[in-house]
CSV table of C-alpha atoms in Angstrom, one decimal:
chain,number,residue,atom,x,y,z
A,1,UNK,CA,18.5,2.9,-35.5
A,2,UNK,CA,16.2,0.0,-36.4
A,3,UNK,CA,15.6,-2.6,-33.8
A,4,UNK,CA,16.4,-6.2,-34.7
A,5,UNK,CA,13.6,-8.5,-35.6
A,6,UNK,CA,13.3,-12.2,-34.7
A,7,UNK,CA,10.9,-15.1,-34.9
A,8,UNK,CA,12.3,-16.7,-31.8
A,9,UNK,CA,11.3,-14.2,-29.1
A,10,UNK,CA,9.4,-16.9,-27.3
A,11,UNK,CA,12.7,-18.6,-26.4
A,12,UNK,CA,14.7,-17.8,-23.3
A,13,UNK,CA,18.3,-17.3,-24.3
A,14,UNK,CA,20.1,-16.9,-21.0
A,15,UNK,CA,19.4,-19.3,-18.2
A,16,UNK,CA,21.9,-17.4,-15.9
A,17,UNK,CA,19.9,-14.2,-16.2
A,18,UNK,CA,16.6,-16.0,-15.6
A,19,UNK,CA,18.1,-17.5,-12.4
A,20,UNK,CA,19.4,-14.1,-11.3
A,21,UNK,CA,16.0,-12.5,-11.8
A,22,UNK,CA,14.1,-15.3,-10.1
A,23,UNK,CA,16.7,-15.3,-7.2
A,24,UNK,CA,16.0,-11.6,-6.5
A,25,UNK,CA,12.3,-12.4,-6.3
A,26,UNK,CA,13.1,-15.2,-3.8
A,27,UNK,CA,15.3,-12.9,-1.7
A,28,UNK,CA,12.6,-10.2,-1.5
A,29,UNK,CA,9.9,-12.8,-0.8
A,30,UNK,CA,12.0,-14.4,2.0
A,31,UNK,CA,12.8,-11.1,3.5
A,32,UNK,CA,9.2,-10.1,3.6
A,33,UNK,CA,8.3,-13.3,5.4
A,34,UNK,CA,11.4,-13.0,7.7
A,35,UNK,CA,10.5,-9.5,9.0
A,36,UNK,CA,6.8,-10.5,9.4
A,37,UNK,CA,7.8,-13.5,11.4
A,38,UNK,CA,10.0,-11.5,13.7
A,39,UNK,CA,7.2,-9.0,14.2
A,40,UNK,CA,4.6,-11.6,15.1
A,41,UNK,CA,7.0,-13.3,17.5
A,42,UNK,CA,8.7,-10.4,19.3
A,43,UNK,CA,7.4,-7.2,17.9
A,44,UNK,CA,9.8,-4.5,16.8
A,45,UNK,CA,8.6,-1.1,15.4
A,46,UNK,CA,10.5,-1.3,12.1
A,47,UNK,CA,9.7,-4.9,11.2
A,48,UNK,CA,6.3,-4.2,9.6
A,49,UNK,CA,7.8,-1.5,7.5
A,50,UNK,CA,10.8,-3.7,6.4
A,51,UNK,CA,8.4,-6.5,5.5
A,52,UNK,CA,6.3,-4.1,3.4
A,53,UNK,CA,9.4,-2.7,1.7
A,54,UNK,CA,10.5,-6.2,0.9
A,55,UNK,CA,7.1,-7.0,-0.5
A,56,UNK,CA,7.3,-4.0,-2.8
A,57,UNK,CA,10.6,-5.2,-4.0
A,58,UNK,CA,9.1,-8.7,-4.6
A,59,UNK,CA,6.3,-7.2,-6.6
A,60,UNK,CA,8.7,-5.1,-8.7
A,61,UNK,CA,10.7,-8.2,-9.6
A,62,UNK,CA,7.5,-10.3,-10.1
A,63,UNK,CA,6.4,-7.8,-12.8
A,64,UNK,CA,9.7,-8.0,-14.5
A,65,UNK,CA,9.3,-11.8,-14.8
A,66,UNK,CA,6.4,-11.2,-17.2
A,67,UNK,CA,8.7,-9.3,-19.6
A,68,UNK,CA,12.0,-11.2,-19.3
A,69,UNK,CA,11.0,-14.9,-18.8
A,70,UNK,CA,9.3,-16.4,-21.8
A,71,UNK,CA,9.3,-20.2,-21.1
A,72,UNK,CA,6.1,-21.2,-19.4
A,73,UNK,CA,7.5,-23.9,-17.1
A,74,UNK,CA,10.4,-21.6,-16.0
A,75,UNK,CA,8.1,-18.7,-15.0
A,76,UNK,CA,5.8,-21.2,-13.2
A,77,UNK,CA,8.8,-22.6,-11.3
A,78,UNK,CA,10.1,-19.2,-10.4
A,79,UNK,CA,6.8,-18.1,-9.0
A,80,UNK,CA,6.4,-21.4,-7.0
A,81,UNK,CA,9.9,-21.0,-5.4
A,82,UNK,CA,9.2,-17.3,-4.6
A,83,UNK,CA,5.9,-18.3,-3.0
A,84,UNK,CA,7.6,-21.0,-1.0
A,85,UNK,CA,10.3,-18.6,0.2
A,86,UNK,CA,7.7,-16.5,1.9
A,87,UNK,CA,6.4,-19.5,3.9
A,88,UNK,CA,9.6,-21.3,4.7
A,89,UNK,CA,10.0,-19.7,8.1
A,90,UNK,CA,6.4,-20.5,9.0
A,91,UNK,CA,6.8,-24.3,8.6
A,92,UNK,CA,5.7,-24.7,12.3
A,93,UNK,CA,2.5,-22.9,11.6
A,94,UNK,CA,1.4,-25.2,8.9
A,95,UNK,CA,-2.4,-25.9,9.0
A,96,UNK,CA,-5.3,-26.4,6.7
A,97,UNK,CA,-5.9,-22.6,6.7
A,98,UNK,CA,-2.3,-21.8,5.9
A,99,UNK,CA,-2.1,-24.5,3.2
A,100,UNK,CA,-5.3,-23.3,1.5
A,101,UNK,CA,-4.0,-19.7,1.7
A,102,UNK,CA,-0.7,-20.7,0.2
A,103,UNK,CA,-2.4,-22.4,-2.7
A,104,UNK,CA,-4.8,-19.5,-3.3
A,105,UNK,CA,-1.9,-17.0,-3.1
A,106,UNK,CA,0.1,-19.0,-5.6
A,107,UNK,CA,-2.9,-19.2,-8.0
A,108,UNK,CA,-3.3,-15.4,-7.8
A,109,UNK,CA,0.4,-15.0,-8.7
A,110,UNK,CA,0.1,-17.4,-11.7
A,111,UNK,CA,-3.1,-15.6,-12.8
A,112,UNK,CA,-1.2,-12.3,-12.7
A,113,UNK,CA,1.7,-13.7,-14.7
A,114,UNK,CA,-0.6,-15.0,-17.4
A,115,UNK,CA,-2.8,-11.9,-17.5
A,116,UNK,CA,0.4,-9.9,-18.1
A,117,UNK,CA,1.7,-12.4,-20.7
A,118,UNK,CA,-1.6,-12.3,-22.6
A,119,UNK,CA,-1.6,-8.5,-22.7
A,120,UNK,CA,2.0,-8.6,-23.9
A,121,UNK,CA,1.3,-11.1,-26.5
A,122,UNK,CA,-1.7,-9.3,-27.9
A,123,UNK,CA,0.0,-5.9,-28.0
A,124,UNK,CA,2.0,-4.6,-31.0
A,125,UNK,CA,4.1,-2.5,-28.6
A,126,UNK,CA,5.3,-3.1,-25.0
A,127,UNK,CA,3.0,-1.1,-22.8
A,128,UNK,CA,4.6,-1.3,-19.4
A,129,UNK,CA,2.0,0.5,-17.4
A,130,UNK,CA,-0.9,-1.2,-19.0
A,131,UNK,CA,0.6,-4.6,-18.3
A,132,UNK,CA,1.4,-3.6,-14.7
A,133,UNK,CA,-2.4,-2.9,-14.2
A,134,UNK,CA,-3.1,-6.5,-15.2
A,135,UNK,CA,-0.3,-8.1,-13.1
A,136,UNK,CA,0.1,-6.2,-9.9
A,137,UNK,CA,-3.4,-6.2,-8.5
A,138,UNK,CA,-3.3,-10.0,-8.6
A,139,UNK,CA,0.2,-10.1,-7.1
A,140,UNK,CA,-1.1,-7.8,-4.3
A,141,UNK,CA,-4.1,-10.1,-3.7
A,142,UNK,CA,-1.7,-13.1,-3.4
A,143,UNK,CA,0.5,-11.2,-0.9
A,144,UNK,CA,-2.6,-10.2,1.1
A,145,UNK,CA,-3.7,-13.8,1.3
A,146,UNK,CA,-0.2,-14.9,2.4
A,147,UNK,CA,0.0,-12.1,5.1
A,148,UNK,CA,-3.6,-12.8,6.3
A,149,UNK,CA,-3.2,-16.6,6.9
A,150,UNK,CA,0.3,-16.3,8.4
A,151,UNK,CA,-0.8,-13.6,10.9
A,152,UNK,CA,-4.0,-15.6,11.7
A,153,UNK,CA,-1.9,-18.8,12.3
A,154,UNK,CA,-0.5,-17.2,15.4
A,155,UNK,CA,-4.0,-17.3,17.0
A,156,UNK,CA,-4.3,-20.1,19.5
A,157,UNK,CA,-7.9,-20.3,20.6
A,158,UNK,CA,-7.1,-22.9,23.2
A,159,UNK,CA,-4.1,-21.0,24.6
A,160,UNK,CA,-3.8,-18.5,27.5
A,161,UNK,CA,-1.6,-15.9,25.9
A,162,UNK,CA,-3.0,-13.3,23.5
A,163,UNK,CA,-2.1,-14.1,19.9
A,164,UNK,CA,-0.5,-10.6,19.4
A,165,UNK,CA,2.8,-10.4,21.3
A,166,UNK,CA,2.8,-7.4,23.7
A,167,UNK,CA,5.8,-5.9,21.9
A,168,UNK,CA,4.1,-6.3,18.6
A,169,UNK,CA,1.0,-4.5,19.9
A,170,UNK,CA,3.1,-1.7,21.3
A,171,UNK,CA,4.9,-1.4,18.0
A,172,UNK,CA,1.5,-1.0,16.2
A,173,UNK,CA,0.1,1.7,18.6
A,174,UNK,CA,3.3,3.6,19.1
A,175,UNK,CA,3.1,5.5,15.8
A,176,UNK,CA,-0.3,6.8,16.9
A,177,UNK,CA,1.3,8.2,20.0
A,178,UNK,CA,4.3,9.6,18.1
A,179,UNK,CA,2.1,11.4,15.6
A,180,UNK,CA,0.4,13.4,18.4
A,181,UNK,CA,-3.0,12.8,16.8
A,182,UNK,CA,-4.6,11.4,20.0
A,183,UNK,CA,-3.2,14.3,22.0
A,184,UNK,CA,-5.0,16.7,19.7
A,185,UNK,CA,-8.3,14.8,19.9
A,186,UNK,CA,-8.1,14.0,23.6
A,187,UNK,CA,-5.6,16.3,25.4
A,188,UNK,CA,-3.7,14.4,28.0
A,189,UNK,CA,-4.2,11.0,26.4
A,190,UNK,CA,-0.9,9.3,26.4
A,191,UNK,CA,-0.5,5.6,25.5
A,192,UNK,CA,3.0,5.4,26.9
A,193,UNK,CA,2.2,7.1,30.2
A,194,UNK,CA,0.8,5.5,33.3
A,195,UNK,CA,-2.8,4.5,32.9
A,196,UNK,CA,-3.8,6.1,36.3
A,197,UNK,CA,-1.9,9.3,35.6
A,198,UNK,CA,-3.4,9.6,32.1
A,199,UNK,CA,-6.9,9.2,33.4
A,200,UNK,CA,-6.2,11.7,36.2
A,201,UNK,CA,-4.7,14.2,33.8
A,202,UNK,CA,-7.8,14.0,31.5
A,203,UNK,CA,-10.1,14.4,34.5
A,204,UNK,CA,-8.2,17.4,35.8
A,205,UNK,CA,-8.4,19.0,32.3
A,206,UNK,CA,-12.1,18.5,32.2
A,207,UNK,CA,-12.4,20.1,35.7
A,208,UNK,CA,-10.4,23.1,34.7
A,209,UNK,CA,-12.5,23.5,31.5
A,210,UNK,CA,-15.7,23.5,33.6
A,211,UNK,CA,-16.4,27.1,34.8
A,212,UNK,CA,-18.3,25.8,37.9
A,213,UNK,CA,-15.6,23.3,39.0
A,214,UNK,CA,-12.7,25.5,38.1
A,215,UNK,CA,-13.2,27.8,41.1
A,216,UNK,CA,-13.1,24.9,43.6
A,217,UNK,CA,-10.0,24.5,45.9
A,218,UNK,CA,-7.2,22.3,44.6
A,219,UNK,CA,-7.8,19.7,47.2
A,220,UNK,CA,-11.4,19.2,46.0
A,221,UNK,CA,-10.2,19.0,42.4
A,222,UNK,CA,-7.8,16.3,43.3
A,223,UNK,CA,-10.5,14.4,45.1
A,224,UNK,CA,-12.8,14.6,42.1
A,225,UNK,CA,-10.0,13.4,39.8
A,226,UNK,CA,-9.3,10.5,42.2
A,227,UNK,CA,-13.0,9.6,42.1
A,228,UNK,CA,-12.9,9.7,38.3
A,229,UNK,CA,-9.9,7.3,38.2
A,230,UNK,CA,-11.7,4.9,40.6
A,231,UNK,CA,-14.8,5.0,38.6
A,232,UNK,CA,-12.9,4.1,35.4
A,233,UNK,CA,-11.2,1.3,37.3
A,234,UNK,CA,-14.5,-0.1,38.5
A,235,UNK,CA,-16.1,0.1,35.0
A,236,UNK,CA,-13.1,-1.6,33.5
A,237,UNK,CA,-13.1,-4.4,36.1
A,238,UNK,CA,-16.8,-4.9,35.4
A,239,UNK,CA,-16.2,-5.2,31.7
A,240,UNK,CA,-13.1,-7.4,32.0
A,241,UNK,CA,-14.2,-9.5,35.0
A,242,UNK,CA,-10.9,-8.9,36.7
A,243,UNK,CA,-8.9,-5.9,38.1
A,244,UNK,CA,-6.4,-4.6,35.7
A,245,UNK,CA,-3.0,-3.0,36.4
A,246,UNK,CA,-3.4,0.8,36.2
A,247,UNK,CA,0.1,1.5,37.4
A,248,UNK,CA,1.7,0.4,34.1
A,249,UNK,CA,1.5,2.0,30.6
A,250,UNK,CA,-1.9,2.7,29.2
A,251,UNK,CA,-1.0,0.6,26.1
A,252,UNK,CA,-0.3,-2.4,28.4
A,253,UNK,CA,-3.6,-1.9,30.2
A,254,UNK,CA,-5.4,-1.8,26.9
A,255,UNK,CA,-3.5,-4.9,25.8
A,256,UNK,CA,-4.5,-6.8,28.9
A,257,UNK,CA,-8.1,-5.8,28.5
A,258,UNK,CA,-8.2,-7.0,24.9
A,259,UNK,CA,-6.6,-10.3,25.8
A,260,UNK,CA,-9.2,-10.9,28.6
A,261,UNK,CA,-12.1,-10.0,26.4
A,262,UNK,CA,-10.8,-12.1,23.5
A,263,UNK,CA,-10.8,-15.3,25.5
A,264,UNK,CA,-14.2,-14.5,27.0
A,265,UNK,CA,-15.8,-14.6,23.5
A,266,UNK,CA,-18.4,-17.3,22.9
A,267,UNK,CA,-16.8,-20.5,21.7
A,268,UNK,CA,-18.2,-20.4,18.2
A,269,UNK,CA,-16.9,-16.9,17.6
A,270,UNK,CA,-13.6,-17.7,19.2
A,271,UNK,CA,-13.0,-20.7,16.9
A,272,UNK,CA,-13.8,-18.5,13.9
A,273,UNK,CA,-11.4,-15.8,14.9
A,274,UNK,CA,-8.4,-17.0,12.8
A,275,UNK,CA,-10.4,-16.9,9.6
A,276,UNK,CA,-12.0,-13.5,10.5
A,277,UNK,CA,-8.5,-12.1,11.2
A,278,UNK,CA,-7.2,-13.4,7.9
A,279,UNK,CA,-10.1,-11.9,6.0
A,280,UNK,CA,-9.7,-8.6,7.8
A,281,UNK,CA,-6.0,-8.4,7.0
A,282,UNK,CA,-6.7,-9.4,3.4
A,283,UNK,CA,-9.4,-6.7,2.9
A,284,UNK,CA,-7.2,-4.1,4.6
A,285,UNK,CA,-4.4,-4.7,2.1
A,286,UNK,CA,-6.7,-4.9,-0.8
A,287,UNK,CA,-8.2,-1.5,0.1
A,288,UNK,CA,-4.8,0.0,-0.5
A,289,UNK,CA,-4.3,-1.8,-3.9
A,290,UNK,CA,-4.2,1.5,-5.9
A,291,UNK,CA,-1.3,3.2,-4.1
A,292,UNK,CA,0.6,-0.1,-3.6
A,293,UNK,CA,0.3,-0.8,-7.3
A,294,UNK,CA,1.6,2.6,-8.3
A,295,UNK,CA,4.6,2.4,-6.0
A,296,UNK,CA,5.5,-1.1,-7.1
A,297,UNK,CA,5.0,-0.3,-10.8
A,298,UNK,CA,7.2,2.8,-10.5
A,299,UNK,CA,10.0,0.8,-8.8
A,300,UNK,CA,9.7,-2.0,-11.4
A,301,UNK,CA,9.8,0.5,-14.2
A,302,UNK,CA,13.0,2.0,-12.9
A,303,UNK,CA,14.5,-1.5,-12.7
A,304,UNK,CA,13.2,-2.3,-16.2
A,305,UNK,CA,14.8,0.7,-17.8
A,306,UNK,CA,18.0,0.1,-15.9
A,307,UNK,CA,18.3,-3.5,-17.0
A,308,UNK,CA,17.7,-2.5,-20.6
A,309,UNK,CA,20.3,0.2,-20.4
A,310,UNK,CA,22.8,-2.2,-18.9
A,311,UNK,CA,22.2,-4.8,-21.6
A,312,UNK,CA,20.5,-7.3,-19.4
A,313,UNK,CA,17.7,-7.4,-22.0
A,314,UNK,CA,16.7,-5.7,-25.2
A,315,UNK,CA,13.6,-4.6,-27.0
A,316,UNK,CA,13.3,-6.3,-30.4
A,317,UNK,CA,10.7,-6.4,-33.2
A,318,UNK,CA,9.0,-9.7,-33.6
A,319,UNK,CA,8.6,-10.8,-37.2
A,320,UNK,CA,5.6,-13.1,-37.5
A,321,UNK,CA,2.8,-13.8,-39.9
A,322,UNK,CA,-0.7,-15.1,-39.4
A,323,UNK,CA,-3.8,-16.0,-41.4
A,324,UNK,CA,-6.8,-13.6,-41.3
A,325,UNK,CA,-10.1,-13.2,-43.1
A,326,UNK,CA,-11.1,-9.9,-44.8
A,327,UNK,CA,-14.0,-8.7,-46.9
A,328,UNK,CA,-13.4,-8.5,-50.7
């Protein structure tokens, strides 16, 4: 069956559908910021995952805006509100860095929208995957900037508490323990176990693996392991400048050590930490742009086909004429 043709494809015909589409983007953007904010304040193992999933949902809807919203000011407004939704819960973190990051992220979003619209305008056929390659990398860059400046805004170089909440730190390192990777590399290494017992366990394993020490009486082995624990305590105290608690979890001891070392940095480095952290987070996310783009594009394509099947939109042939110069 022939598809209809029209000369008015640049006109938006359903304000309600535009609002619905933009609203979904706002919901996903807000949800991504919401779970990120909870994670930075109180930790929680699932919050980074939930924030990432919401960001994928946002990118999927963001890509759909290129196809379904034609009017320039409407798509600009939709992107602006979606950007604002991410930051709304971080109003108390407003600073020059956050403000600049918000503007840069928004500009990346707009750049992605117009890159997609130009590709769509210059193509005779709608090439979904080709357009997604133009749009999503810029959207990912915008999200990376947002995440970087927001996380960095929690760093208080003049404060006494480490900028990463203890629960958030434990939520980050717990998957490493759960995976068993460290146990395979360093047998006996357990982030959730007592620091002293973990060091003692590793020392005893080294003793048992040493043919010369293995034959020693158990009492001597225990004495050697105790000396190893005390040596680690002394070395750690020398590096940190204070005695750390070795009775608690190893992850807590590492956290305390990092907190002490962080605030002992030279003032010029300490003052630059928020920007360095923001750049690090940005580069980390950007390094994953290829798999993120593929996942987001796949989700968006499923939504795109579903919306077309449900009659939310339709593919039409555009009838238009233009002047051109040819050789005679």
